[in-house]
Amino acid sequence: MKGFPPLIKILLASSLVLTIGRGVTLPFITIYLTEHFHLLPKSVGVILGISLTIGIISSFYGGYLVDRFNKNPLILLAILLFSLSFFAIPAVSQPAGVILVLAILHTAYAVLNIAIKACFASWLPVNQRIKAFSINYTLINVGWAVGSSLGVMVAGYSPLLPFYLSGGLALLTVATLSFRLRNYPAPPATEADIPPAVLNFRQTVNVLRGDRRLIYFTLGSTLGAVVFGQFTGYLSQYLITVSNAEFAYQVIGVVMIVNACIVIALQYLLSRGMRQDNMLRWLMLGTLFFVLGLVGFMLAGQSIWLWVLAMAIFTLGEIIVIPVEYMFIDFIAPPHLKGSYYGVQSLSNLGGAINPVMCGFLLSYAPPPVMFLVLIAAALFSLLFFFLGHRLAEQQKPIAIISGAP
């Protein structure tokens, strides 16, 4: 984090702590819901799916809020709601209430994530933004690894303790940030940051839907999320179908470690060569790694080593594509609409929500390898949409905002 302003360092540290908090609880929420409410797996899936979908869709409006209001209090409010959600879950007595609380939790975190991206865009020069995003992504992976291990430990004392620990970490972050942000106020706005007119939500939506580059990039990101957003889920589904539970647990345990280690070790190093003038070439390389990794999964069979090799290749695609997708949006978004553009891009997370349903359907009604062929097609179409958006972006400057637009 050398060379970053204090505000960015504070946000990166906060992101790490909050991810540890998520890792303590969220990987085990399925177990809690099953045991506490005595629900069937399909009912748990409905609860998690609905709450996540609400959070993703709500983040679209959250992006508008990031542009409309001061980012500092918005960040603090998002983290406070995030914290209170963890404390509220053990107090909820009905599954419907869990849906509401988890939806608030997911929405708060999505708004926070958008606000952090917008802060990178506002407080850092272009050449440092991708580095900050890559460091943040690396810290998120570190946080998940630490948090999930910590969650296993504390859950042994009490099934409710992980929720209180997650909420406490978030409260600690709010207290720390509220003090530090007061001492380090946001940098003053430049002329480029001052909008020609203050747009209401309807006008902002009209601007967003009129930007074909953003539509292409969001479609590309959505298809990319289908490929890598829930990869452990569809690999588990595939392994259970072609093998047995024992082998599936063994493979998933190993490939998750491989994925985390490669992301932590190489994410920042690779990002140092990424620039706005070469991001399409990087995206092509990342897509190639995805395709090769998916082919490797399809051919791995019963060999643990082939699964490890395929995951290593697949992960190279992940650590290239995710920051490059951020660069594409940063490239086209007007300075005063960064949050709204990131909010639209966050809708691409619906691709990760679609993945388990799509892959379950394919595994039920087609030969198992067909699933990987469909995922390869999704990766290639993702690249196509990014190519179309990039070609438009090269032909025109960031979209102009006209005062009084309908």
Coordinates of C-alpha atoms in Angstrom, one line a residue:
M1 CA 0.0 0.0 0.0
K2 CA 3.0 2.2 -0.3
G3 CA 2.3 5.5 -2.1
F4 CA -1.4 5.6 -1.3
P5 CA -3.0 8.5 0.6
P6 CA -4.0 7.7 4.2
L7 CA -7.7 7.6 3.3
I8 CA -7.1 4.7 0.8
K9 CA -5.0 2.8 3.3
I10 CA -7.8 3.2 5.9
L11 CA -10.4 1.9 3.4
L12 CA -8.2 -1.1 2.4
A13 CA -7.6 -2.0 6.0
S14 CA -11.4 -1.7 6.7
S15 CA -12.2 -3.9 3.7
L16 CA -9.9 -6.6 5.1
V17 CA -11.5 -6.5 8.6
L18 CA -15.0 -6.5 7.2
T19 CA -14.2 -9.5 4.9
I20 CA -12.9 -11.4 7.9
G21 CA -16.2 -10.7 9.5
R22 CA -18.1 -12.0 6.5
G23 CA -15.9 -15.1 6.4
V24 CA -16.6 -15.9 10.1
T25 CA -20.3 -16.3 9.5
L26 CA -21.5 -16.5 5.8
P27 CA -19.8 -19.8 4.8
F28 CA -21.7 -21.5 7.7
I29 CA -25.1 -19.7 7.3
T30 CA -26.5 -22.7 5.5
I31 CA -25.7 -25.0 8.5
Y32 CA -27.2 -22.4 10.9
L33 CA -30.5 -22.1 9.0
T34 CA -30.8 -25.9 8.6
E35 CA -30.3 -26.6 12.3
H36 CA -32.0 -23.6 13.8
F37 CA -35.2 -23.6 11.7
H38 CA -35.1 -27.3 10.7
L39 CA -35.4 -26.4 7.0
L40 CA -34.9 -28.6 4.0
P41 CA -32.0 -27.8 1.7
K42 CA -34.3 -26.4 -1.0
S43 CA -35.8 -24.0 1.5
V44 CA -32.4 -22.8 2.6
G45 CA -31.5 -22.3 -1.0
V46 CA -34.6 -20.2 -1.6
I47 CA -33.8 -18.0 1.5
L48 CA -30.2 -17.4 0.4
G49 CA -31.1 -16.9 -3.3
I50 CA -33.9 -14.4 -2.7
S51 CA -31.9 -12.3 -0.2
L52 CA -28.8 -12.3 -2.4
T53 CA -30.9 -11.3 -5.4
I54 CA -32.5 -8.4 -3.5
G55 CA -29.1 -7.2 -2.4
I56 CA -27.7 -7.3 -5.9
I57 CA -30.7 -5.4 -7.4
S58 CA -30.7 -2.9 -4.6
S59 CA -27.1 -2.1 -5.3
F60 CA -28.1 -0.4 -8.5
Y61 CA -29.9 2.3 -6.5
G62 CA -27.0 2.2 -4.1
G63 CA -24.7 3.4 -6.8
Y64 CA -26.9 6.5 -7.4
L65 CA -26.7 7.2 -3.6
V66 CA -22.9 7.1 -3.8
D67 CA -22.9 9.8 -6.4
R68 CA -25.6 11.9 -4.8
F69 CA -24.3 12.1 -1.2
N70 CA -21.0 12.5 0.6
K71 CA -19.2 9.2 0.5
N72 CA -17.8 9.3 4.1
P73 CA -21.1 9.2 6.0
L74 CA -22.5 6.8 3.4
I75 CA -19.7 4.4 4.1
L76 CA -20.2 4.6 7.8
L77 CA -23.9 4.0 7.5
A78 CA -23.4 1.0 5.2
I79 CA -21.0 -0.6 7.7
L80 CA -23.3 0.1 10.6
L81 CA -26.2 -1.6 8.9
F82 CA -23.9 -4.4 7.9
S83 CA -22.9 -4.8 11.6
L84 CA -26.5 -4.6 12.9
S85 CA -27.6 -7.3 10.4
F86 CA -25.2 -9.8 12.0
F87 CA -26.5 -9.0 15.5
A88 CA -30.1 -9.3 14.3
I89 CA -29.9 -12.8 12.7
P90 CA -29.9 -14.7 16.0
A91 CA -32.8 -12.7 17.2
V92 CA -35.0 -13.5 14.1
S93 CA -37.6 -16.2 14.8
Q94 CA -39.1 -16.7 11.3
P95 CA -37.3 -17.7 8.0
A96 CA -39.0 -14.7 6.3
G97 CA -37.3 -12.4 8.7
V98 CA -33.9 -14.0 7.8
I99 CA -34.6 -13.1 4.2
L100 CA -35.1 -9.5 5.1
V101 CA -32.0 -9.3 7.4
L102 CA -29.8 -11.0 4.9
A103 CA -31.1 -8.7 2.1
I104 CA -30.1 -5.7 4.2
L105 CA -26.7 -7.2 4.9
H106 CA -26.0 -7.9 1.2
T107 CA -27.3 -4.5 0.2
A108 CA -25.2 -2.7 2.8
Y109 CA -22.0 -4.5 1.7
A110 CA -22.8 -3.9 -2.0
V111 CA -23.2 -0.1 -1.4
L112 CA -19.9 -0.2 0.6
N113 CA -18.1 -2.0 -2.2
I114 CA -19.4 0.6 -4.8
A115 CA -18.4 3.5 -2.5
I116 CA -14.9 2.1 -2.1
K117 CA -14.5 1.8 -5.9
A118 CA -15.8 5.4 -6.3
C119 CA -13.3 6.5 -3.7
F120 CA -10.5 4.9 -5.6
A121 CA -11.7 6.8 -8.7
S122 CA -12.0 10.1 -6.8
W123 CA -8.8 10.0 -4.7
L124 CA -6.3 8.2 -6.9
P125 CA -4.8 9.0 -10.3
V126 CA -5.7 6.5 -13.1
N127 CA -2.4 4.6 -12.9
Q128 CA -2.9 3.8 -9.2
R129 CA -6.6 2.8 -9.3
I130 CA -6.0 -0.7 -10.7
K131 CA -3.3 -1.3 -8.1
A132 CA -5.7 -0.3 -5.3
F133 CA -8.4 -2.5 -6.7
S134 CA -6.1 -5.4 -7.0
I135 CA -4.8 -5.0 -3.5
N136 CA -8.4 -4.8 -2.2
Y137 CA -9.2 -8.0 -4.1
T138 CA -6.2 -9.7 -2.6
L139 CA -7.1 -8.6 0.9
I140 CA -10.7 -9.9 0.4
N141 CA -9.3 -13.3 -0.4
V142 CA -7.0 -13.1 2.7
G143 CA -10.0 -12.1 4.7
W144 CA -12.1 -15.0 3.5
A145 CA -9.3 -17.4 4.3
V146 CA -8.8 -16.0 7.8
G147 CA -12.5 -15.5 8.5
S148 CA -13.6 -19.0 7.6
S149 CA -10.9 -20.6 9.7
L150 CA -11.8 -18.3 12.6
G151 CA -15.5 -19.2 12.1
V152 CA -14.8 -22.9 12.5
M153 CA -13.0 -22.2 15.8
V154 CA -15.6 -19.9 17.4
A155 CA -18.6 -22.0 16.2
G156 CA -17.3 -24.8 18.4
Y157 CA -18.1 -22.8 21.5
S158 CA -21.5 -21.6 20.4
P159 CA -23.4 -21.5 17.0
L160 CA -24.4 -17.9 17.7
L161 CA -20.9 -16.7 18.5
P162 CA -19.8 -16.2 14.9
F163 CA -22.7 -13.7 14.3
Y164 CA -21.7 -11.7 17.4
L165 CA -18.0 -11.7 16.3
S166 CA -18.8 -10.6 12.8
G167 CA -21.1 -7.8 14.1
G168 CA -18.4 -6.7 16.6
L169 CA -15.7 -6.5 14.0
A170 CA -18.0 -4.3 11.8
L171 CA -18.8 -2.1 14.8
L172 CA -15.1 -1.7 15.6
T173 CA -14.5 -0.7 11.9
V174 CA -17.3 2.0 12.2
A175 CA -15.7 3.4 15.3
T176 CA -12.3 3.5 13.8
L177 CA -13.4 4.9 10.5
S178 CA -15.5 7.6 12.0
F179 CA -12.5 8.9 13.9
R180 CA -10.0 8.6 11.0
L181 CA -12.3 10.0 8.3
R182 CA -12.9 13.1 10.6
N183 CA -9.1 13.6 10.7
Y184 CA -8.6 13.0 7.0
P185 CA -11.4 14.7 5.1
A186 CA -12.0 13.8 1.5
P187 CA -9.9 15.7 -1.0
P188 CA -11.6 18.8 -2.4
A189 CA -13.5 18.3 -5.7
T190 CA -11.9 19.3 -8.9
E191 CA -13.6 20.9 -11.9
A192 CA -13.9 17.4 -13.5
D193 CA -15.7 16.1 -10.4
I194 CA -18.4 18.8 -10.5
P195 CA -21.4 17.7 -12.5
P196 CA -23.0 20.1 -15.1
A197 CA -26.3 19.5 -13.3
V198 CA -27.5 17.5 -10.3
L199 CA -29.5 14.6 -11.8
N200 CA -32.3 12.8 -10.1
F201 CA -32.6 9.1 -10.1
R202 CA -34.8 9.0 -13.2
Q203 CA -32.4 11.2 -15.2
T204 CA -29.5 9.1 -14.0
V205 CA -31.2 5.9 -15.2
N206 CA -31.8 7.5 -18.6
V207 CA -28.1 8.3 -18.9
L208 CA -27.1 4.8 -17.9
R209 CA -29.5 3.0 -20.2
G210 CA -28.4 5.2 -23.1
D211 CA -24.7 4.3 -22.8
R212 CA -24.3 1.2 -25.0
R213 CA -20.8 0.7 -23.8
L214 CA -22.0 0.2 -20.3
I215 CA -24.7 -2.2 -21.5
Y216 CA -22.1 -4.3 -23.4
F217 CA -19.6 -4.3 -20.5
T218 CA -22.4 -5.3 -18.0
L219 CA -23.5 -8.1 -20.2
G220 CA -19.9 -9.2 -20.5
S221 CA -19.4 -9.1 -16.8
T222 CA -22.6 -11.0 -16.2
L223 CA -21.5 -13.9 -18.5
G224 CA -18.1 -13.8 -16.8
A225 CA -19.8 -14.1 -13.4
V226 CA -21.5 -17.2 -14.7
V227 CA -18.1 -18.7 -15.3
F228 CA -16.2 -17.7 -12.1
G229 CA -18.8 -16.3 -9.7
Q230 CA -19.7 -19.6 -8.1
F231 CA -17.1 -22.0 -9.4
T232 CA -16.9 -24.1 -6.2
G233 CA -20.7 -24.7 -6.5
Y234 CA -20.8 -26.0 -10.0
L235 CA -17.6 -28.0 -9.5
S236 CA -19.2 -29.7 -6.4
Q237 CA -22.4 -30.4 -8.4
Y238 CA -20.3 -31.9 -11.2
L239 CA -18.1 -34.0 -8.9
I240 CA -21.1 -35.4 -7.1
T241 CA -22.7 -36.4 -10.4
V242 CA -19.6 -38.1 -11.9
S243 CA -18.0 -39.4 -8.7
N244 CA -19.0 -39.6 -5.0
A245 CA -19.2 -37.2 -2.1
E246 CA -15.9 -38.3 -0.6
F247 CA -13.9 -37.5 -3.8
A248 CA -15.9 -34.3 -4.2
Y249 CA -15.0 -33.0 -0.7
Q250 CA -11.3 -33.9 -1.3
V251 CA -11.1 -32.1 -4.7
I252 CA -13.0 -29.0 -3.5
G253 CA -10.8 -28.7 -0.4
V254 CA -7.6 -28.8 -2.4
V255 CA -8.7 -26.5 -5.3
M256 CA -10.0 -23.8 -2.9
I257 CA -6.6 -23.7 -1.2
V258 CA -4.9 -23.5 -4.6
N259 CA -7.2 -20.7 -5.7
A260 CA -6.7 -18.7 -2.6
C261 CA -2.9 -19.1 -2.7
I262 CA -2.5 -18.1 -6.3
V263 CA -4.8 -15.0 -5.9
I264 CA -2.9 -13.8 -2.8
A265 CA 0.5 -14.5 -4.4
L266 CA 0.0 -13.2 -7.9
Q267 CA -3.0 -10.7 -8.0
Y268 CA -1.1 -7.6 -7.3
L269 CA 2.0 -8.6 -9.3
L270 CA 0.0 -9.2 -12.5
S271 CA -2.0 -6.0 -12.0
R272 CA 1.1 -3.9 -12.3
G273 CA 1.2 -4.5 -16.0
M274 CA -2.5 -3.6 -16.6
R275 CA -3.2 -0.2 -18.2
Q276 CA -6.2 1.3 -20.0
D277 CA -4.4 1.0 -23.3
N278 CA -3.8 -2.7 -23.1
M279 CA -6.8 -3.9 -21.1
L280 CA -8.5 -5.7 -24.0
R281 CA -5.4 -7.8 -24.6
W282 CA -5.3 -8.7 -20.9
L283 CA -9.0 -9.7 -21.1
M284 CA -8.3 -12.0 -24.0
L285 CA -5.5 -13.6 -22.1
G286 CA -7.7 -14.0 -19.0
T287 CA -10.5 -15.6 -21.1
L288 CA -7.9 -18.0 -22.6
F289 CA -7.0 -19.1 -19.1
F290 CA -10.7 -19.6 -18.3
V291 CA -11.2 -21.8 -21.3
L292 CA -8.1 -23.9 -20.7
G293 CA -9.0 -24.3 -17.0
L294 CA -12.6 -25.4 -17.9
V295 CA -11.2 -27.9 -20.5
G296 CA -8.9 -29.2 -17.7
F297 CA -11.8 -29.7 -15.4
M298 CA -13.7 -31.6 -18.0
L299 CA -10.7 -33.9 -18.6
A300 CA -9.4 -34.2 -15.1
G301 CA -11.4 -37.3 -14.2
Q302 CA -10.1 -39.0 -11.0
S303 CA -6.7 -37.3 -10.9
I304 CA -6.3 -34.8 -8.1
W305 CA -3.2 -33.4 -9.7
L306 CA -5.1 -32.6 -12.9
W307 CA -7.7 -30.9 -10.9
V308 CA -5.0 -28.8 -9.2
L309 CA -3.4 -27.9 -12.5
A310 CA -6.7 -26.9 -14.0
M311 CA -7.6 -24.8 -11.0
A312 CA -4.2 -23.0 -11.2
I313 CA -4.8 -22.1 -14.8
F314 CA -8.5 -21.1 -14.1
T315 CA -7.4 -18.9 -11.3
L316 CA -5.0 -17.0 -13.5
G317 CA -8.0 -16.1 -15.6
E318 CA -9.8 -14.9 -12.5
I319 CA -7.1 -12.6 -11.2
I320 CA -6.8 -11.0 -14.7
V321 CA -10.4 -10.7 -15.6
I322 CA -11.8 -9.2 -12.4
P323 CA -9.6 -6.1 -12.2
V324 CA -9.7 -5.6 -15.9
E325 CA -13.5 -5.5 -15.7
Y326 CA -13.2 -2.7 -13.1
M327 CA -10.8 -0.9 -15.5
F328 CA -13.4 -1.0 -18.3
I329 CA -16.1 0.7 -16.2
D330 CA -13.6 3.2 -14.8
F331 CA -12.5 4.0 -18.4
I332 CA -16.0 5.1 -19.5
A333 CA -17.7 6.4 -16.4
P334 CA -18.0 10.2 -16.0
P335 CA -16.3 11.4 -12.8
H336 CA -19.5 12.4 -11.1
L337 CA -21.3 9.2 -12.1
K338 CA -18.7 6.6 -11.0
G339 CA -21.0 5.2 -8.3
S340 CA -23.9 4.8 -10.7
Y341 CA -21.8 3.0 -13.3
Y342 CA -20.3 0.7 -10.7
G343 CA -23.8 0.1 -9.4
V344 CA -24.9 -1.1 -12.9
Q345 CA -21.8 -3.3 -13.1
S346 CA -22.7 -4.9 -9.8
L347 CA -25.9 -6.3 -11.4
S348 CA -23.5 -8.7 -13.1
N349 CA -23.4 -10.6 -9.9
L350 CA -26.7 -12.0 -11.0
G351 CA -24.6 -14.2 -13.2
G352 CA -23.3 -15.9 -10.2
A353 CA -26.8 -16.4 -8.8
I354 CA -27.9 -17.9 -12.2
N355 CA -25.0 -20.3 -12.3
P356 CA -26.2 -23.0 -9.8
V357 CA -29.6 -23.2 -11.4
M358 CA -28.2 -23.4 -14.9
C359 CA -25.5 -26.0 -14.0
G360 CA -28.0 -28.1 -12.0
F361 CA -30.3 -28.1 -15.0
L362 CA -27.5 -29.1 -17.4
L363 CA -26.3 -31.9 -15.1
S364 CA -29.8 -33.2 -14.8
Y365 CA -30.7 -33.3 -18.5
A366 CA -27.4 -33.5 -20.4
P367 CA -24.2 -35.4 -20.3
P368 CA -21.9 -33.9 -17.5
P369 CA -19.2 -32.5 -19.9
V370 CA -21.9 -30.3 -21.6
M371 CA -21.9 -28.1 -18.5
F372 CA -18.2 -27.1 -19.2
L373 CA -18.9 -26.6 -22.9
V374 CA -21.7 -24.1 -22.0
L375 CA -19.4 -22.3 -19.5
I376 CA -16.7 -22.1 -22.2
A377 CA -19.3 -20.5 -24.5
A378 CA -20.3 -18.1 -21.8
A379 CA -16.6 -17.0 -21.4
L380 CA -16.2 -16.5 -25.1
F381 CA -19.5 -14.5 -25.4
S382 CA -18.3 -12.4 -22.4
L383 CA -15.2 -11.5 -24.3
L384 CA -17.3 -10.7 -27.4
F385 CA -19.4 -8.2 -25.4
F386 CA -16.3 -6.6 -24.0
F387 CA -14.8 -6.3 -27.5
L388 CA -18.0 -4.6 -28.7
G389 CA -18.1 -2.2 -25.8
H390 CA -14.4 -1.4 -26.1
R391 CA -14.7 -0.6 -29.8
L392 CA -17.5 1.9 -29.0
A393 CA -15.4 3.3 -26.1
E394 CA -12.5 3.9 -28.5
Q395 CA -14.8 5.8 -30.9
Q396 CA -16.3 8.2 -28.4
K397 CA -15.4 10.1 -25.3
P398 CA -17.1 9.5 -21.9
I399 CA -20.8 10.2 -22.4
A400 CA -21.8 13.9 -21.9
I401 CA -24.5 14.7 -19.4
I402 CA -27.0 17.3 -20.6
S403 CA -28.6 19.6 -18.1
G404 CA -32.3 19.0 -17.8
A405 CA -32.3 15.6 -19.5
P406 CA -35.7 14.0 -19.2

